[in-house]
Each structure stands twice: as structure tokens, then as C-alpha cells.
Amino acid sequence: NKITDNNKPTFSWVKNGQGKDYDYSQDHLYVKVPSSATNGELSVVEDTLKPGFFLARHHHKKMTEIFFIIEGQVQLVFDDETITANTGDTITVPPNTWHAAKSTNGSKMLTIFKNGQFDLYLERLSKMTDDDFKNDELMKRVSHEFDIYNE
């Protein structure tokens, strides 16, 4: 948020192709609303999923994820069902819901993370070394710190 001369918060504006930028092997993300702008209540991320994208099965204990598909298709795999979300679709994944995601041909989505500081997770990952990523115990601790559970 920007602060005016009288200390009154005002709007923020993040233009297309802007925001904190994280370009990983499977996706390219822009943080559009950092959790610091919402007192940690939510963050918003634009995520371009590269062809062959796959996110392994996981869940969150506190965080709700809302996915809005901007373009392309994303498959979301739940315990009992697999859905194919298309351009314009919105999917809400509440806490304690196991899910995985994949995009065969690539796609773009906007994700709202409620009760999660996913932007801070991305920042932490960006500072980790290749050896850190190979350290299963460290990765588990970092994931749990940001409400991401794979077991």
C-alpha cells in the first residue's frame, strides 16, 4: 500500500507483467498483492504454469486457496474426483482438502491465498540453494512453516 502525506492508506496498482517475480522450472509467478499489504490475511499471485506443470498432492491446515483460471486448462486432483478447470472457472479449496494440480499444455491462473503468506514462501524458496532443495528434512520444515503438508 502507498501511504499519503496524512498517513492515510490508499490504493496500490500492480501493472501487467509486474509484481515480485519468481521464475521457476515449472511456473512463472508474479506476486500481485503481498501478504504485508493485508496484515497477513491474504496474498494474490498470478501464476503462469509451464507445459507439463505438476504440483504434488498436499493440503493446508489453515489456508484456503482460490484459483481463477485466466487461460488454458488446469486439472485439479482431489481424493474422490479429478476436475478440469477451464478459462473463466473458479475453484475454491478449503483447509484440510488434499489436492494436486497439473497442466499438460500450460495455463495461467490467479490464486488467492487466504490465511496464508504464500508470497513469503516464494521468497524463502528463492533464497535456497540446490543443496537445500535436496535436504528433505529442511524442505519439510519450510513447507510446514508456510502451512503446506505432504503427509
Tab-separated table of C-alpha atoms in Angstrom:
chain	number	residue	atom	x	y	z
A	1	ASN	CA	0.000	0.000	0.000
A	2	LYS	CA	1.062	3.524	-0.642
A	3	ILE	CA	0.878	5.997	2.212
A	4	THR	CA	-0.203	9.575	1.563
A	5	ASP	CA	1.138	12.635	3.365
A	6	ASN	CA	-1.555	12.392	6.036
A	7	ASN	CA	-0.661	8.747	6.819
A	8	LYS	CA	-3.922	7.529	5.302
A	9	PRO	CA	-3.536	4.314	3.255
A	10	THR	CA	-4.540	4.486	-0.369
A	11	PHE	CA	-4.763	2.053	-3.251
A	12	SER	CA	-1.940	0.040	-4.786
A	13	TRP	CA	-1.624	-0.665	-8.501
A	14	VAL	CA	0.396	-3.529	-9.962
A	15	LYS	CA	0.521	-3.413	-13.733
A	16	ASN	CA	0.507	-6.357	-16.113
A	17	GLY	CA	3.843	-8.180	-16.055
A	18	GLN	CA	4.805	-6.561	-12.761
A	19	GLY	CA	4.975	-7.646	-9.138
A	20	LYS	CA	7.625	-9.597	-7.255
A	21	ASP	CA	8.840	-12.012	-9.923
A	22	TYR	CA	9.692	-15.709	-9.395
A	23	ASP	CA	10.544	-17.781	-12.471
A	24	TYR	CA	10.857	-21.469	-11.596
A	25	SER	CA	11.291	-24.526	-13.817
A	26	GLN	CA	7.564	-25.384	-13.832
A	27	ASP	CA	5.916	-21.970	-13.432
A	28	HIS	CA	6.466	-18.219	-13.513
A	29	LEU	CA	4.801	-16.217	-10.738
A	30	TYR	CA	4.143	-12.557	-10.024
A	31	VAL	CA	3.036	-11.530	-6.545
A	32	LYS	CA	0.211	-9.077	-7.210
A	33	VAL	CA	-0.804	-8.483	-3.575
A	34	PRO	CA	1.776	-9.302	-0.905
A	35	SER	CA	0.560	-10.519	2.470
A	36	SER	CA	2.177	-7.449	4.049
A	37	ALA	CA	-0.467	-5.279	2.330
A	38	THR	CA	-3.306	-7.198	4.052
A	39	ASN	CA	-1.927	-7.703	7.565
A	40	GLY	CA	-1.097	-11.286	6.596
A	41	GLU	CA	-4.719	-12.147	5.793
A	42	LEU	CA	-4.224	-12.965	2.118
A	43	SER	CA	-1.882	-12.791	-0.822
A	44	VAL	CA	-2.648	-12.845	-4.542
A	45	VAL	CA	-0.345	-14.446	-7.107
A	46	GLU	CA	-0.534	-14.585	-10.907
A	47	ASP	CA	0.879	-17.947	-11.952
A	48	THR	CA	1.798	-18.958	-15.493
A	49	LEU	CA	2.036	-22.749	-15.458
A	50	LYS	CA	4.541	-24.033	-17.996
A	51	PRO	CA	3.630	-27.067	-20.161
A	52	GLY	CA	3.975	-30.238	-18.102
A	53	PHE	CA	3.412	-28.443	-14.779
A	54	PHE	CA	2.769	-30.788	-11.851
A	55	LEU	CA	2.257	-29.950	-8.178
A	56	ALA	CA	2.259	-32.980	-5.892
A	57	ARG	CA	-0.583	-33.908	-3.541
A	58	HIS	CA	-0.689	-31.715	-0.415
A	59	HIS	CA	-3.042	-29.891	1.934
A	60	HIS	CA	-3.130	-26.847	4.197
A	61	LYS	CA	-4.379	-26.757	7.783
A	62	LYS	CA	-5.367	-23.063	7.820
A	63	MET	CA	-5.056	-21.747	4.289
A	64	THR	CA	-7.846	-21.538	1.726
A	65	GLU	CA	-6.807	-21.370	-1.936
A	66	ILE	CA	-8.971	-19.824	-4.632
A	67	PHE	CA	-7.896	-20.461	-8.219
A	68	PHE	CA	-9.275	-18.351	-11.091
A	69	ILE	CA	-8.229	-19.724	-14.485
A	70	ILE	CA	-7.237	-16.846	-16.760
A	71	GLU	CA	-6.364	-19.004	-19.762
A	72	GLY	CA	-5.884	-22.661	-20.604
A	73	GLN	CA	-6.795	-25.709	-18.545
A	74	VAL	CA	-5.712	-26.904	-15.122
A	75	GLN	CA	-6.504	-30.345	-13.738
A	76	LEU	CA	-7.080	-30.456	-10.002
A	77	VAL	CA	-6.885	-33.879	-8.446
A	78	PHE	CA	-8.815	-34.444	-5.216
A	79	ASP	CA	-9.167	-37.712	-3.311
A	80	ASP	CA	-12.526	-38.592	-4.863
A	81	GLU	CA	-12.506	-36.625	-8.089
A	82	THR	CA	-10.387	-35.013	-10.784
A	83	ILE	CA	-11.719	-31.864	-12.397
A	84	THR	CA	-10.559	-29.950	-15.446
A	85	ALA	CA	-10.874	-26.224	-14.859
A	86	ASN	CA	-11.107	-24.084	-17.987
A	87	THR	CA	-10.672	-20.400	-18.770
A	88	GLY	CA	-13.010	-18.367	-16.554
A	89	ASP	CA	-13.557	-21.135	-13.976
A	90	THR	CA	-13.009	-20.571	-10.248
A	91	ILE	CA	-12.128	-23.345	-7.808
A	92	THR	CA	-12.060	-22.920	-4.026
A	93	VAL	CA	-10.010	-25.382	-1.986
A	94	PRO	CA	-10.747	-25.108	1.752
A	95	PRO	CA	-8.312	-26.108	4.516
A	96	ASN	CA	-7.663	-29.834	5.068
A	97	THR	CA	-8.524	-30.727	1.470
A	98	TRP	CA	-5.909	-32.906	-0.195
A	99	HIS	CA	-5.204	-31.755	-3.748
A	100	ALA	CA	-2.684	-31.862	-6.586
A	101	ALA	CA	-2.549	-29.847	-9.807
A	102	LYS	CA	-1.267	-30.301	-13.321
A	103	SER	CA	-1.354	-28.504	-16.641
A	104	THR	CA	-0.339	-30.512	-19.679
A	105	ASN	CA	-0.237	-27.642	-22.179
A	106	GLY	CA	0.416	-24.760	-19.814
A	107	SER	CA	-2.045	-22.200	-18.478
A	108	LYS	CA	-2.365	-19.022	-16.468
A	109	MET	CA	-4.284	-18.512	-13.236
A	110	LEU	CA	-4.749	-16.035	-10.442
A	111	THR	CA	-4.531	-17.584	-6.979
A	112	ILE	CA	-5.797	-16.007	-3.774
A	113	PHE	CA	-4.265	-17.439	-0.607
A	114	LYS	CA	-6.482	-16.725	2.430
A	115	ASN	CA	-4.823	-17.119	5.849
A	116	GLY	CA	-1.560	-17.878	4.148
A	117	GLN	CA	1.578	-15.980	3.342
A	118	PHE	CA	2.413	-17.787	0.128
A	119	ASP	CA	4.393	-14.787	-1.111
A	120	LEU	CA	6.783	-15.226	1.833
A	121	TYR	CA	7.113	-18.923	0.985
A	122	LEU	CA	8.132	-17.979	-2.572
A	123	GLU	CA	10.657	-15.518	-1.186
A	124	ARG	CA	12.128	-18.179	1.101
A	125	LEU	CA	12.402	-20.666	-1.784
A	126	SER	CA	14.171	-18.088	-3.935
A	127	LYS	CA	16.966	-17.827	-1.345
A	128	MET	CA	17.544	-21.568	-1.010
A	129	THR	CA	20.424	-23.438	-2.636
A	130	ASP	CA	20.282	-26.597	-4.732
A	131	ASP	CA	21.607	-28.496	-1.713
A	132	ASP	CA	18.792	-27.032	0.438
A	133	PHE	CA	16.212	-28.407	-2.008
A	134	LYS	CA	17.802	-31.860	-1.710
A	135	ASN	CA	17.533	-31.754	2.093
A	136	ASP	CA	14.192	-33.478	2.757
A	137	GLU	CA	14.086	-32.506	6.447
A	138	LEU	CA	14.728	-28.825	5.678
A	139	MET	CA	12.121	-28.791	2.903
A	140	LYS	CA	9.572	-30.360	5.251
A	141	ARG	CA	10.260	-27.705	7.934
A	142	VAL	CA	9.992	-24.844	5.439
A	143	SER	CA	6.775	-26.249	3.982
A	144	HIS	CA	5.200	-26.688	7.415
A	145	GLU	CA	6.207	-23.143	8.386
A	146	PHE	CA	4.054	-21.954	5.481
A	147	ASP	CA	1.134	-24.365	6.066
A	148	ILE	CA	1.996	-26.847	3.304
A	149	TYR	CA	1.773	-30.533	4.260
A	150	ASN	CA	2.607	-33.503	2.029
A	151	GLU	CA	1.824	-36.218	4.580
